[in-house]
One Martini backbone bead per residue (centre of mass of N, CA, C, O) as a GRO file, in nm:
protein
  198
    1UNK     BB    1  -1.200   2.863  -2.024
    2UNK     BB    2  -1.222   3.109  -1.792
    3UNK     BB    3  -1.084   3.124  -1.510
    4UNK     BB    4  -1.063   3.004  -1.205
    5UNK     BB    5  -0.760   3.131  -1.111
    6UNK     BB    6  -0.658   3.389  -0.963
    7UNK     BB    7  -0.361   3.609  -0.957
    8UNK     BB    8  -0.305   3.737  -0.679
    9UNK     BB    9  -0.110   3.788  -0.420
   10UNK     BB   10  -0.171   3.470  -0.245
   11UNK     BB   11  -0.146   3.293  -0.489
   12UNK     BB   12   0.130   3.374  -0.532
   13UNK     BB   13   0.257   3.286  -0.208
   14UNK     BB   14   0.129   3.012  -0.249
   15UNK     BB   15   0.319   2.935  -0.496
   16UNK     BB   16   0.621   2.971  -0.368
   17UNK     BB   17   0.544   2.755  -0.136
   18UNK     BB   18   0.470   2.508  -0.318
   19UNK     BB   19   0.758   2.491  -0.511
   20UNK     BB   20   0.917   2.400  -0.251
   21UNK     BB   21   0.829   2.111  -0.231
   22UNK     BB   22   0.794   1.815  -0.199
   23UNK     BB   23   0.596   1.620  -0.416
   24UNK     BB   24   0.552   1.404  -0.217
   25UNK     BB   25   0.436   1.588  -0.004
   26UNK     BB   26   0.229   1.703  -0.150
   27UNK     BB   27   0.042   1.483  -0.290
   28UNK     BB   28  -0.031   1.420  -0.008
   29UNK     BB   29  -0.154   1.654   0.075
   30UNK     BB   30  -0.362   1.650  -0.112
   31UNK     BB   31  -0.500   1.393  -0.050
   32UNK     BB   32  -0.626   1.466   0.226
   33UNK     BB   33  -0.783   1.726   0.101
   34UNK     BB   34  -0.975   1.563  -0.053
   35UNK     BB   35  -1.106   1.402   0.153
   36UNK     BB   36  -1.192   1.625   0.346
   37UNK     BB   37  -1.393   1.866   0.136
   38UNK     BB   38  -1.663   1.745   0.246
   39UNK     BB   39  -1.600   1.855   0.518
   40UNK     BB   40  -1.721   2.076   0.685
   41UNK     BB   41  -1.626   2.224   0.970
   42UNK     BB   42  -1.377   2.037   0.944
   43UNK     BB   43  -1.004   2.002   1.035
   44UNK     BB   44  -0.763   1.868   0.801
   45UNK     BB   45  -0.631   1.930   1.038
   46UNK     BB   46  -0.471   1.894   1.299
   47UNK     BB   47  -0.282   2.051   1.522
   48UNK     BB   48  -0.025   1.839   1.566
   49UNK     BB   49  -0.005   1.805   1.249
   50UNK     BB   50   0.050   2.103   1.154
   51UNK     BB   51   0.324   2.073   1.347
   52UNK     BB   52   0.435   1.845   1.161
   53UNK     BB   53   0.425   2.007   0.873
   54UNK     BB   54   0.577   2.255   0.952
   55UNK     BB   55   0.840   2.061   0.922
   56UNK     BB   56   0.857   1.869   0.722
   57UNK     BB   57   0.798   2.177   0.507
   58UNK     BB   58   0.964   2.409   0.624
   59UNK     BB   59   0.655   2.592   0.716
   60UNK     BB   60   0.500   2.818   0.854
   61UNK     BB   61   0.255   2.869   0.979
   62UNK     BB   62   0.093   3.077   0.722
   63UNK     BB   63   0.181   2.904   0.538
   64UNK     BB   64   0.057   2.686   0.562
   65UNK     BB   65  -0.260   2.791   0.533
   66UNK     BB   66  -0.215   2.892   0.273
   67UNK     BB   67  -0.160   2.647   0.152
   68UNK     BB   68  -0.407   2.486   0.204
   69UNK     BB   69  -0.649   2.706   0.140
   70UNK     BB   70  -0.561   2.697  -0.159
   71UNK     BB   71  -0.588   2.443  -0.228
   72UNK     BB   72  -0.883   2.391  -0.181
   73UNK     BB   73  -0.981   2.606  -0.325
   74UNK     BB   74  -0.908   2.487  -0.598
   75UNK     BB   75  -1.071   2.260  -0.555
   76UNK     BB   76  -1.340   2.418  -0.555
   77UNK     BB   77  -1.304   2.520  -0.849
   78UNK     BB   78  -1.334   2.269  -0.960
   79UNK     BB   79  -1.615   2.163  -0.871
   80UNK     BB   80  -1.797   2.423  -0.975
   81UNK     BB   81  -1.668   2.418  -1.277
   82UNK     BB   82  -1.583   2.140  -1.377
   83UNK     BB   83  -1.284   2.067  -1.448
   84UNK     BB   84  -1.063   1.958  -1.664
   85UNK     BB   85  -0.757   1.837  -1.549
   86UNK     BB   86  -0.600   1.979  -1.803
   87UNK     BB   87  -0.688   2.260  -1.707
   88UNK     BB   88  -0.554   2.246  -1.434
   89UNK     BB   89  -0.297   2.274  -1.505
   90UNK     BB   90  -0.299   2.544  -1.709
   91UNK     BB   91  -0.357   2.701  -1.494
   92UNK     BB   92  -0.200   2.698  -1.320
   93UNK     BB   93   0.057   2.767  -1.485
   94UNK     BB   94  -0.043   3.039  -1.527
   95UNK     BB   95   0.011   3.077  -1.173
   96UNK     BB   96   0.343   2.969  -1.162
   97UNK     BB   97   0.306   2.659  -1.140
   98UNK     BB   98   0.459   2.389  -1.106
   99UNK     BB   99   0.459   2.107  -1.323
  100UNK     BB  100   0.450   1.920  -1.060
  101UNK     BB  101   0.239   2.024  -0.974
  102UNK     BB  102  -0.025   2.056  -1.144
  103UNK     BB  103   0.028   1.710  -1.174
  104UNK     BB  104  -0.108   1.673  -0.899
  105UNK     BB  105  -0.370   1.798  -0.932
  106UNK     BB  106  -0.477   1.666  -1.131
  107UNK     BB  107  -0.450   1.350  -1.073
  108UNK     BB  108  -0.608   1.433  -0.815
  109UNK     BB  109  -0.861   1.502  -0.978
  110UNK     BB  110  -0.925   1.231  -1.133
  111UNK     BB  111  -0.963   1.033  -0.953
  112UNK     BB  112  -1.080   1.214  -0.737
  113UNK     BB  113  -1.352   1.416  -0.839
  114UNK     BB  114  -1.601   1.234  -0.895
  115UNK     BB  115  -1.629   1.142  -0.607
  116UNK     BB  116  -1.623   1.478  -0.493
  117UNK     BB  117  -1.908   1.564  -0.662
  118UNK     BB  118  -2.106   1.342  -0.547
  119UNK     BB  119  -2.046   1.443  -0.247
  120UNK     BB  120  -2.140   1.697  -0.273
  121UNK     BB  121  -2.421   1.669  -0.368
  122UNK     BB  122  -2.550   1.489  -0.115
  123UNK     BB  123  -2.479   1.764   0.028
  124UNK     BB  124  -2.616   1.967   0.265
  125UNK     BB  125  -2.609   2.329   0.342
  126UNK     BB  126  -2.878   2.383   0.398
  127UNK     BB  127  -3.058   2.372   0.737
  128UNK     BB  128  -3.263   2.392   0.464
  129UNK     BB  129  -3.560   2.295   0.344
  130UNK     BB  130  -3.737   2.282   0.031
  131UNK     BB  131  -4.157   2.167   0.022
  132UNK     BB  132  -4.288   2.455  -0.093
  133UNK     BB  133  -4.461   2.634  -0.337
  134UNK     BB  134  -4.639   2.934  -0.325
  135UNK     BB  135  -4.892   3.129  -0.510
  136UNK     BB  136  -4.977   3.488  -0.545
  137UNK     BB  137  -5.172   3.780  -0.674
  138UNK     BB  138  -5.198   4.109  -0.691
  139UNK     BB  139  -5.369   4.483  -0.726
  140UNK     BB  140  -5.324   4.799  -0.674
  141UNK     BB  141  -5.518   5.054  -0.722
  142UNK     BB  142  -5.531   5.280  -0.437
  143UNK     BB  143  -5.387   5.509  -0.255
  144UNK     BB  144  -5.388   5.802  -0.041
  145UNK     BB  145  -5.177   5.939  -0.280
  146UNK     BB  146  -5.336   5.763  -0.518
  147UNK     BB  147  -5.618   5.674  -0.705
  148UNK     BB  148  -5.459   5.586  -0.922
  149UNK     BB  149  -5.343   5.276  -0.895
  150UNK     BB  150  -5.065   4.984  -1.056
  151UNK     BB  151  -4.997   4.748  -0.875
  152UNK     BB  152  -4.804   4.465  -0.893
  153UNK     BB  153  -4.772   4.126  -0.736
  154UNK     BB  154  -4.592   3.891  -0.605
  155UNK     BB  155  -4.640   3.609  -0.349
  156UNK     BB  156  -4.437   3.373  -0.192
  157UNK     BB  157  -4.442   3.057  -0.068
  158UNK     BB  158  -4.200   2.924   0.150
  159UNK     BB  159  -4.176   2.578   0.247
  160UNK     BB  160  -3.984   2.453   0.580
  161UNK     BB  161  -3.780   2.239   0.632
  162UNK     BB  162  -3.609   2.098   0.875
  163UNK     BB  163  -3.392   1.782   0.981
  164UNK     BB  164  -3.487   1.788   1.297
  165UNK     BB  165  -3.808   1.889   1.188
  166UNK     BB  166  -4.163   1.862   1.117
  167UNK     BB  167  -4.174   2.178   1.079
  168UNK     BB  168  -4.297   2.408   0.876
  169UNK     BB  169  -4.162   2.682   0.745
  170UNK     BB  170  -4.256   2.980   0.613
  171UNK     BB  171  -4.160   3.254   0.366
  172UNK     BB  172  -4.293   3.594   0.221
  173UNK     BB  173  -4.221   3.710  -0.071
  174UNK     BB  174  -4.195   4.000  -0.284
  175UNK     BB  175  -4.271   4.078  -0.575
  176UNK     BB  176  -4.272   4.257  -0.841
  177UNK     BB  177  -4.172   4.269  -1.189
  178UNK     BB  178  -3.827   4.330  -1.169
  179UNK     BB  179  -3.794   4.113  -0.942
  180UNK     BB  180  -3.893   3.872  -1.087
  181UNK     BB  181  -3.704   3.908  -1.284
  182UNK     BB  182  -3.416   3.900  -1.089
  183UNK     BB  183  -3.479   3.622  -1.000
  184UNK     BB  184  -3.535   3.406  -1.250
  185UNK     BB  185  -3.256   3.475  -1.342
  186UNK     BB  186  -3.103   3.379  -1.135
  187UNK     BB  187  -3.218   3.063  -1.133
  188UNK     BB  188  -3.145   2.999  -1.404
  189UNK     BB  189  -2.845   2.985  -1.377
  190UNK     BB  190  -2.864   2.775  -1.085
  191UNK     BB  191  -2.931   2.554  -1.342
  192UNK     BB  192  -2.701   2.575  -1.537
  193UNK     BB  193  -2.522   2.463  -1.335
  194UNK     BB  194  -2.645   2.192  -1.257
  195UNK     BB  195  -2.666   2.104  -1.572
  196UNK     BB  196  -2.288   2.110  -1.550
  197UNK     BB  197  -2.294   1.874  -1.319
  198UNK     BB  198  -2.476   1.611  -1.519
   0.00000   0.00000   0.00000
């Protein structure tokens, strides 16, 4: 499997801070992060809790934020790639996370990962939901500068509905052949990733 966590400068810095944290405190920290990961727009810890964490983990504000963001990022990547716990542990050790901390991630992921994936699957990330798809084909035969022209295009009508509204909003998108093919290929990739989650 390709690496889901690249060893960037911020990952290296976060790994240094994480490796210095007591393993029991780190285990509780990861458990809290994974419990709140599906709640977008909501902080994992209140400002008061973050101040207590800075003291308990002997980290400054920047270091704590880096640790929290990196831990959440690693877990989000595990969800996105539907990675196995053993593979997650190997990949974390490959970016120099200490084996005991990598094992904390792996064990937490093994016990609560499937539940998190299911919760995220139920969550609607977009404010609008696709209700209807319509289409039509157009063929332009001429224009003022060209007498003979064959320019086929497809127009998709996407009927969108907001969660808090009954009114349907129609969005029209026009594609030429190449654009439609590229769009189709991207949809195939999305379908493949959805299939890998089921």
